[in-house]
Coordinates of C-alpha atoms in Angstrom, one line a residue:
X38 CA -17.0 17.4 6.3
X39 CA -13.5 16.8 6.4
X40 CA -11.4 14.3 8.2
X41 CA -10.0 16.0 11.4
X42 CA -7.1 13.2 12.2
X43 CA -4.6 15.8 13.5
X44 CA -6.1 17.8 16.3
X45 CA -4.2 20.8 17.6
X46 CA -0.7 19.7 17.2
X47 CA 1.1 23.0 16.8
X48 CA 4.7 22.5 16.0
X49 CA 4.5 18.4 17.9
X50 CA 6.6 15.5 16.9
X51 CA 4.1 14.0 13.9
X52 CA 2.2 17.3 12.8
X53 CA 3.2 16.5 8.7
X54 CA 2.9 12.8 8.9
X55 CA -0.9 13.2 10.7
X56 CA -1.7 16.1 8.6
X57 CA -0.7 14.1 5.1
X58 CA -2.5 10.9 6.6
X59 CA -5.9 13.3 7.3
X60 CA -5.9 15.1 3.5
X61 CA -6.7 11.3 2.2
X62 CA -10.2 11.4 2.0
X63 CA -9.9 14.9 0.0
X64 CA -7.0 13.5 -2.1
X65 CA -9.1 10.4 -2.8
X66 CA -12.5 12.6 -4.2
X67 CA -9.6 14.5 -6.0
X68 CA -8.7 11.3 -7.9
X69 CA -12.1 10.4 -8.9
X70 CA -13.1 13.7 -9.8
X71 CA -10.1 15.2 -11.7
X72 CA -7.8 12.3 -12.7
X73 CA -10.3 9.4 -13.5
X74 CA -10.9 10.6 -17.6
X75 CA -7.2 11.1 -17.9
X76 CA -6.1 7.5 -16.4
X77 CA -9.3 6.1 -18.5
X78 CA -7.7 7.9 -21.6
X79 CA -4.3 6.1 -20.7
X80 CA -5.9 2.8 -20.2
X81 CA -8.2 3.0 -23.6
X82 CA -4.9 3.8 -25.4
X83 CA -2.8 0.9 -24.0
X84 CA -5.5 -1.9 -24.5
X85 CA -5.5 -1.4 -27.7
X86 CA -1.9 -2.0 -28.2
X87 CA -2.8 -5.7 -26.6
X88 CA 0.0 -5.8 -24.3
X89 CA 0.7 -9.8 -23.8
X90 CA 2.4 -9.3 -20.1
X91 CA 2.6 -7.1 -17.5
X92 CA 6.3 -6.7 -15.6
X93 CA 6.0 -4.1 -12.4
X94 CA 8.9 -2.0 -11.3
X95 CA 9.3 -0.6 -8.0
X96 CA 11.1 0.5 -4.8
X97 CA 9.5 0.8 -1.1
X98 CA 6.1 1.6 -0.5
X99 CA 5.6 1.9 -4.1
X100 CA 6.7 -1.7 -4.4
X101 CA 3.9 -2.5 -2.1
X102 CA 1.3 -0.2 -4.3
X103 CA 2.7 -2.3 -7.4
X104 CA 2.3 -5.7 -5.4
X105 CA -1.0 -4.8 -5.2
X106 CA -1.7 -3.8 -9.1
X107 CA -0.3 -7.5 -9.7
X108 CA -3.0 -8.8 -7.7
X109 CA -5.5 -6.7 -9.7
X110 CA -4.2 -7.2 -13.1
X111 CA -4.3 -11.1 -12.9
X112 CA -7.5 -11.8 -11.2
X113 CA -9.5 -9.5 -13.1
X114 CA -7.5 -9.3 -16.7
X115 CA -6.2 -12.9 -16.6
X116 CA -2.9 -11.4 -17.5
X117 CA 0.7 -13.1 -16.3
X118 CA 2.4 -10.6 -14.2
X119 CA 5.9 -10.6 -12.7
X120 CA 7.2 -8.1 -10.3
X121 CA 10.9 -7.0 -12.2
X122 CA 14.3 -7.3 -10.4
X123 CA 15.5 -4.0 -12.1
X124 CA 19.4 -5.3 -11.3
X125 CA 19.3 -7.2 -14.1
X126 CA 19.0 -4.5 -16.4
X127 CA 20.7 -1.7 -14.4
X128 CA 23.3 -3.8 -12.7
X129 CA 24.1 -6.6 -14.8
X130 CA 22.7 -5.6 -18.4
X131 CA 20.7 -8.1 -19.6
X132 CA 18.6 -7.1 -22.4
X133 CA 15.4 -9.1 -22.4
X134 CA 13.0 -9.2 -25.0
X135 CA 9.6 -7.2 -23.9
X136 CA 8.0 -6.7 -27.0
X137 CA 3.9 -6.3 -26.6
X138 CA 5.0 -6.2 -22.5
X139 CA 3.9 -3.2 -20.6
X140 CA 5.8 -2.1 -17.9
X141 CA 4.4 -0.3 -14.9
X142 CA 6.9 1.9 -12.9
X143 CA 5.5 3.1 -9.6
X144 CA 7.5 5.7 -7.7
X145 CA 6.3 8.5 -5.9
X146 CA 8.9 10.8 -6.6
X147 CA 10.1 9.6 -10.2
X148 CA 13.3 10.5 -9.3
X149 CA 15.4 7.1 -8.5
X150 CA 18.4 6.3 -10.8
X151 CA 17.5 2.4 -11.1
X152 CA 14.0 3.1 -11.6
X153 CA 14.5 5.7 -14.3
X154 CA 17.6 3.7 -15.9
X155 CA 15.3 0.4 -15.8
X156 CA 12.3 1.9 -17.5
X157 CA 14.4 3.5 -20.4
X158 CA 16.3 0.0 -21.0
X159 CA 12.7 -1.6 -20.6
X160 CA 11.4 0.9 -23.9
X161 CA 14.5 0.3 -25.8
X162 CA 13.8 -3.1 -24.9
X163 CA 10.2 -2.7 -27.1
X164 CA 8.1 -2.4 -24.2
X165 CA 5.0 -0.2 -23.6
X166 CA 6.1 1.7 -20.7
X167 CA 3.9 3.4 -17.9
X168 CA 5.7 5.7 -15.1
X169 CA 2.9 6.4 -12.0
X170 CA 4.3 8.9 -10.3
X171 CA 3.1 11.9 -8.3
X172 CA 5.5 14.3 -10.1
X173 CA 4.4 14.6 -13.8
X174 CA 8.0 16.3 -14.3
X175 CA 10.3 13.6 -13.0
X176 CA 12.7 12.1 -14.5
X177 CA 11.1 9.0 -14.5
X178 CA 7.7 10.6 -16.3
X179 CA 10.2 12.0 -19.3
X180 CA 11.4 8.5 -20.0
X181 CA 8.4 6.6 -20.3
X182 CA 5.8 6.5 -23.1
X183 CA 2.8 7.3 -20.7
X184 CA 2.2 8.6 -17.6
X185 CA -0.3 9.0 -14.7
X186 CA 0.2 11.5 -12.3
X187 CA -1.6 10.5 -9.1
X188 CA -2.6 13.5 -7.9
X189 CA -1.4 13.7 -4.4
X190 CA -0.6 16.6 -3.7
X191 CA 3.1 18.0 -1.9
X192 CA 4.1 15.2 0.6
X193 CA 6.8 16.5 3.3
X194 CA 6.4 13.7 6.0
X195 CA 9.3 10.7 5.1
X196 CA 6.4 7.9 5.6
X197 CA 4.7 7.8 2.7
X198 CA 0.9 8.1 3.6
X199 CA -1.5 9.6 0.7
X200 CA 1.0 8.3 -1.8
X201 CA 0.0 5.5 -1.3
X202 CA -3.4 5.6 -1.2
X203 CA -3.1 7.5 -4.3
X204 CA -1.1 5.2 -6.2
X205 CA -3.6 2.1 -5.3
X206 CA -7.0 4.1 -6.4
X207 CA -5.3 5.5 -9.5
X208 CA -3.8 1.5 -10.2
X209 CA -7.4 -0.1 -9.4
X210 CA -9.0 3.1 -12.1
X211 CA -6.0 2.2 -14.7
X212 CA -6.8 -1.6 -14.5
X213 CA -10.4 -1.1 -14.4
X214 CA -10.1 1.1 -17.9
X215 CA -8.1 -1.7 -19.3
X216 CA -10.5 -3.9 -19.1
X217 CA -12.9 -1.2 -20.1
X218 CA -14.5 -0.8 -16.5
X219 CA -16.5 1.7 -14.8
X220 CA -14.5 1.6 -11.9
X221 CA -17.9 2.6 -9.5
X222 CA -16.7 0.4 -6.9
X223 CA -14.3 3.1 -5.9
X224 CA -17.2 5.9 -5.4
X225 CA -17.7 4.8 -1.7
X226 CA -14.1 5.6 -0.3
X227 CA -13.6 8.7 0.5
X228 CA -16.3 8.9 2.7
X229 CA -15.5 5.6 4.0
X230 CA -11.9 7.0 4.6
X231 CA -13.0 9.8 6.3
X232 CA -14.9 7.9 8.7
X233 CA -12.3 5.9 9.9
X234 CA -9.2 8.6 10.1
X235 CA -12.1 10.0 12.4
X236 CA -11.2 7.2 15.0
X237 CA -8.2 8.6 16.3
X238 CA -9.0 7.9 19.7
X239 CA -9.7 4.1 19.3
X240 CA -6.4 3.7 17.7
X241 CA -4.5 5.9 20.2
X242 CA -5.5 3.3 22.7
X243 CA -4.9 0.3 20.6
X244 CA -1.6 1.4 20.6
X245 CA -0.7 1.7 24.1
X246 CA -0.9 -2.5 23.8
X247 CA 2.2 -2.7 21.7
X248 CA 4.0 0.4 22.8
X249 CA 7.1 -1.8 24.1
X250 CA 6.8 -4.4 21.3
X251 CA 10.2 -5.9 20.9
X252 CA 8.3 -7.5 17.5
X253 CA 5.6 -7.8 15.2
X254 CA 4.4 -10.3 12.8
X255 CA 1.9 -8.8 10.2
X256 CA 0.1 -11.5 7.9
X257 CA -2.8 -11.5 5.5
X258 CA -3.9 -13.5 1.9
X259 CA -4.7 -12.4 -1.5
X260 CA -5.4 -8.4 -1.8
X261 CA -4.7 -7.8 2.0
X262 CA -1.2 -9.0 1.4
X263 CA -0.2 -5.8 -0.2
X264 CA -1.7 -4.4 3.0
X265 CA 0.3 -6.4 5.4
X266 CA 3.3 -5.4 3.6
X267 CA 3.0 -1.7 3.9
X268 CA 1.6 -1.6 7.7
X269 CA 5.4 -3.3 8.5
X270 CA 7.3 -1.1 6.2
X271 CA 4.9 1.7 8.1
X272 CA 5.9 0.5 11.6
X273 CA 9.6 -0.4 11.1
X274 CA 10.5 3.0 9.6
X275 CA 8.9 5.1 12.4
X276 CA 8.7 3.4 15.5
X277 CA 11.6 0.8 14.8
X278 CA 9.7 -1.7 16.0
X279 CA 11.1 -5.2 13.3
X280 CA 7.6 -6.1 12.2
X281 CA 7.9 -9.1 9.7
X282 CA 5.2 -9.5 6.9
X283 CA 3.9 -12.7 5.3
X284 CA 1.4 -14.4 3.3
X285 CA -0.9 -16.4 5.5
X286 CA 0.3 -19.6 3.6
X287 CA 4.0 -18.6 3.3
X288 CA 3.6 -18.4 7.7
X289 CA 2.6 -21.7 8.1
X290 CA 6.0 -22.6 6.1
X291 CA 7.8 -22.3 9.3
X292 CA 8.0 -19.0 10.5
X293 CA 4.6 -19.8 13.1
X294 CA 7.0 -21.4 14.9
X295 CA 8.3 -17.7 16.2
X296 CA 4.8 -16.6 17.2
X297 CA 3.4 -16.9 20.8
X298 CA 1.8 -15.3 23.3
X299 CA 4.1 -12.1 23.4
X300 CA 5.2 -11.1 20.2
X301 CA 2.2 -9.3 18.6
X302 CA 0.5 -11.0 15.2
X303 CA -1.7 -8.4 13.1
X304 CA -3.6 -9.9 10.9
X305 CA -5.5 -7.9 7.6
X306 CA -8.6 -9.6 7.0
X307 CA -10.2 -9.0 3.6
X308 CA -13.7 -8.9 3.7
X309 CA -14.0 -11.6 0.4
X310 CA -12.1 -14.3 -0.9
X311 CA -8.8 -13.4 1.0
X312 CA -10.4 -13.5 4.1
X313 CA -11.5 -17.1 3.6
X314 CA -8.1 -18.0 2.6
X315 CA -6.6 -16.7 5.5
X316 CA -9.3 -18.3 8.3
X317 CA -7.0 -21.6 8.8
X318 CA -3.7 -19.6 9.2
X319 CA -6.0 -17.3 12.2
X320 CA -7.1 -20.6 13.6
X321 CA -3.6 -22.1 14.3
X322 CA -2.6 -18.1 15.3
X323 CA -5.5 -18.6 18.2
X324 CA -4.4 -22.1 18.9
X325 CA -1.4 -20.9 19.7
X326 CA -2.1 -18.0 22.0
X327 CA -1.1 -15.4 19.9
X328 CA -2.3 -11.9 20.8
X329 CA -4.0 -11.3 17.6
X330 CA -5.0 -8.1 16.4
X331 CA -7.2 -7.5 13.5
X332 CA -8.2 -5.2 11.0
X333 CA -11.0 -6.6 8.7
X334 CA -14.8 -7.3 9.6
X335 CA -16.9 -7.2 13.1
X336 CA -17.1 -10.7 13.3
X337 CA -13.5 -11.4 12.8
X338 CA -12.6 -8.3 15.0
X339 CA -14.7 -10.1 17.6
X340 CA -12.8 -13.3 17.5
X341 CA -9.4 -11.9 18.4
X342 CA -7.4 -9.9 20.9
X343 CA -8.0 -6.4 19.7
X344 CA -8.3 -5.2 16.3
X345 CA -10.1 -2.5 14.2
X346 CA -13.2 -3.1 12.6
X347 CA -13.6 -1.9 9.2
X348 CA -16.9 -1.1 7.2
X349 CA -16.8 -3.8 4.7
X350 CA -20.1 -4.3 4.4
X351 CA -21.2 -3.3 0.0
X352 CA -17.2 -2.3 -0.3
X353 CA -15.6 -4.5 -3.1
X354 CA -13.0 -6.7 -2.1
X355 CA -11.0 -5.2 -4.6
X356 CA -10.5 -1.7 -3.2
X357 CA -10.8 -2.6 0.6
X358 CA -6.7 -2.5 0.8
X359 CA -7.6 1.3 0.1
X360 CA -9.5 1.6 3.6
X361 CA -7.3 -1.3 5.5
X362 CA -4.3 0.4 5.6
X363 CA -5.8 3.5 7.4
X364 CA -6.0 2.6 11.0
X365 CA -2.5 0.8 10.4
X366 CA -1.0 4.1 9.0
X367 CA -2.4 5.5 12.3
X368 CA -1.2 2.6 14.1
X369 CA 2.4 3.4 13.1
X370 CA 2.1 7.0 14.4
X371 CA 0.5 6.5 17.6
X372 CA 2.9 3.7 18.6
X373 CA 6.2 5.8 17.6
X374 CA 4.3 8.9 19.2
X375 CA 4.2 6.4 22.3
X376 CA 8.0 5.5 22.1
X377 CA 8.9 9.3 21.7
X378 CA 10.1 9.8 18.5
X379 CA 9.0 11.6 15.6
X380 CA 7.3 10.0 12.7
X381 CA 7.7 12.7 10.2
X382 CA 11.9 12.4 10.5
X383 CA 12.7 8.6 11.0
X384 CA 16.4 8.2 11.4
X385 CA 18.5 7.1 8.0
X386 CA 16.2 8.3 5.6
X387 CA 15.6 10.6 3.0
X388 CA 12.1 11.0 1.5
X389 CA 14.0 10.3 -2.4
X390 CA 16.3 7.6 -1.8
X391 CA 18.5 6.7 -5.0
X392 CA 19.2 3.5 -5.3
X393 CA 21.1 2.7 -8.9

């Protein structure tokens, strides 16, 4: 069976962008079926070399997809790891000393200046370099020591969708070889995934509540953050809705003071260790009247406005931002559907953007 997100849509506003977002569960088996022994062989090769720190470079959604890989790298490998500010190299020229450091570059394209220029400063620099990418003959693959191709498949829609699922499962199967994993805790997804892109409906009419949302807050803790971060980068490019994304603990710094009973709070609930980090921050987001809508397990589902309830249950916590972002991605279509525009063509954007 496969995932049938996009119904008859003909030539609509949103065809490419649904279509993309309903070849994930395919894409996912892809992954795990063709790419797993190549990203295992990458991983065996660059444990050996003992690499002492991690630095992560990237742009956009792959920026989220790398927040993410930081998360993984130091709770399960108990490695430092920093997420780089590439104008140092590219704008201003340091030349740091990263020696036994691999670098990660994430890009979907592999075709940004900074990103290239950064990773080939970053080898020059001694590092062990890594390019992800879902084009194995970018730019950015040539200049890097190793690559993993991510095994997407074309996207044409400006959100990125499977990208980024991609990029997280083949991050979670790189880490898990470093550390000489099986990586088994992944088997499970794609027919998870399938199962909720199949709840079109039940988002559709989530999203008539925030339809005429002026402004969104999107908050979560530990591996759901990544998670919160995309779902507003999601939103804000194609319905143009400002949604603002923050750690549950970084929201209690001040910016709860903005929330109240209009402007919408969604809040990614990891079913694990980042849930319970995040249960004080959705206890002052109740006390305050917030209209609280959350993705994560029944229970918590239960206890707020609306939400989406996700199945959790014998999924690690790990590789639950791979299912999370799902009904968000679908969120961010249905709600710009709503508005009348077009998701696959948001305004001011090109699907390569080069920065330098």
């Amino acid at each position: 069976m496969s995932a049938t997100y996009p119904a008859d849509e003909g030539e609509l506003p949103g065809r490419i962008m649904s279509g993309e977002m309903a070849e994930q569960p395919a894409m996912l088996r892809r992954i795990l079926d063709d790419g797993a022994p190549a990203i295992r062989a990458v991983a065996a090769e660059i444990a050996a070399r003992k690499p002492r720190f991690v630095l992560l470079t990237a742009r956009g959604t792959s920026d989220n997809a790398a927040l993410y890989a930081k998360y993984l790298i130091e709770i399960t490998l108990g490695l430092p790891c920093g997420l780089a500010s590439m104008s140092t190299t590219t704008a201003y020229g340091a030349k740091p000393d990263l020696k036994d450091v691999l670098v990660i570059t994430v890009s979907q394209s592999g075709g940004s200046p900074d990103l290239v220029a950064s990773t080939r400063a970053a080898r020059e620099a001694g590092a062990v370099t890594l390019a992800v990418t879902n084009n194995p003959d970018s730019p950015l693959a040539a200049v890097s020591e190793y690559h993993i191709d991510i095994l997407a498949g074309p996207e044409k829609a400006l959100p990125a969708t499977k990208t980024y699922t991609a990029s997280l499962l083949s991050l979670y199967l790189f880490v898990e070889g470093l550390r000489g994993g099986d990586g088994k805790a992944a088997a499970i997804l794609p027919e998870l995934a399938e199962a909720v892109l199949a709840r079109k409906d039940e988002v559709k009419a989530l999203a008539s509540r925030y339809r005429f949302a002026e402004r969104m807050v999107i908050t979560s803790r530990g591996y759901g953050y990544p998670t919160a971060k995309e779902a507003a980068l999601k939103l804000m490019e194609t319905s143009y809705i400002p949604a603002l994304s923050y750690s549950g603990a970084d929201l209690l710094h001040g910016p709860l003071a903005m929330v109240d009973n209009i402007s919408p709070v969604i809040a990614v609930v990891t079913d694990g260790r980042g849930g319970e980090a995040l249960q004080p921050v959705l206890d002052r987001l109740r006390g305050r009247g917030a209209d609280l809508f959350v993705v994560g397990p029944k229970a918590q589902v239960q206890a707020a406005s609306a939400g989406f309830v996700l199945p959790t249950a014998g999924v690690a916590e790990e590789v639950q931002p791979i299912l999370e972002i799902l009904p968000l991605q679908m969120l961010a279509y249905e709600v710009t559907i709503a508005r009348g525009q077009d998701p696959d063509a948001p305004r001011a954007l090109a699907k390569v953007t080069e920065t330098h």
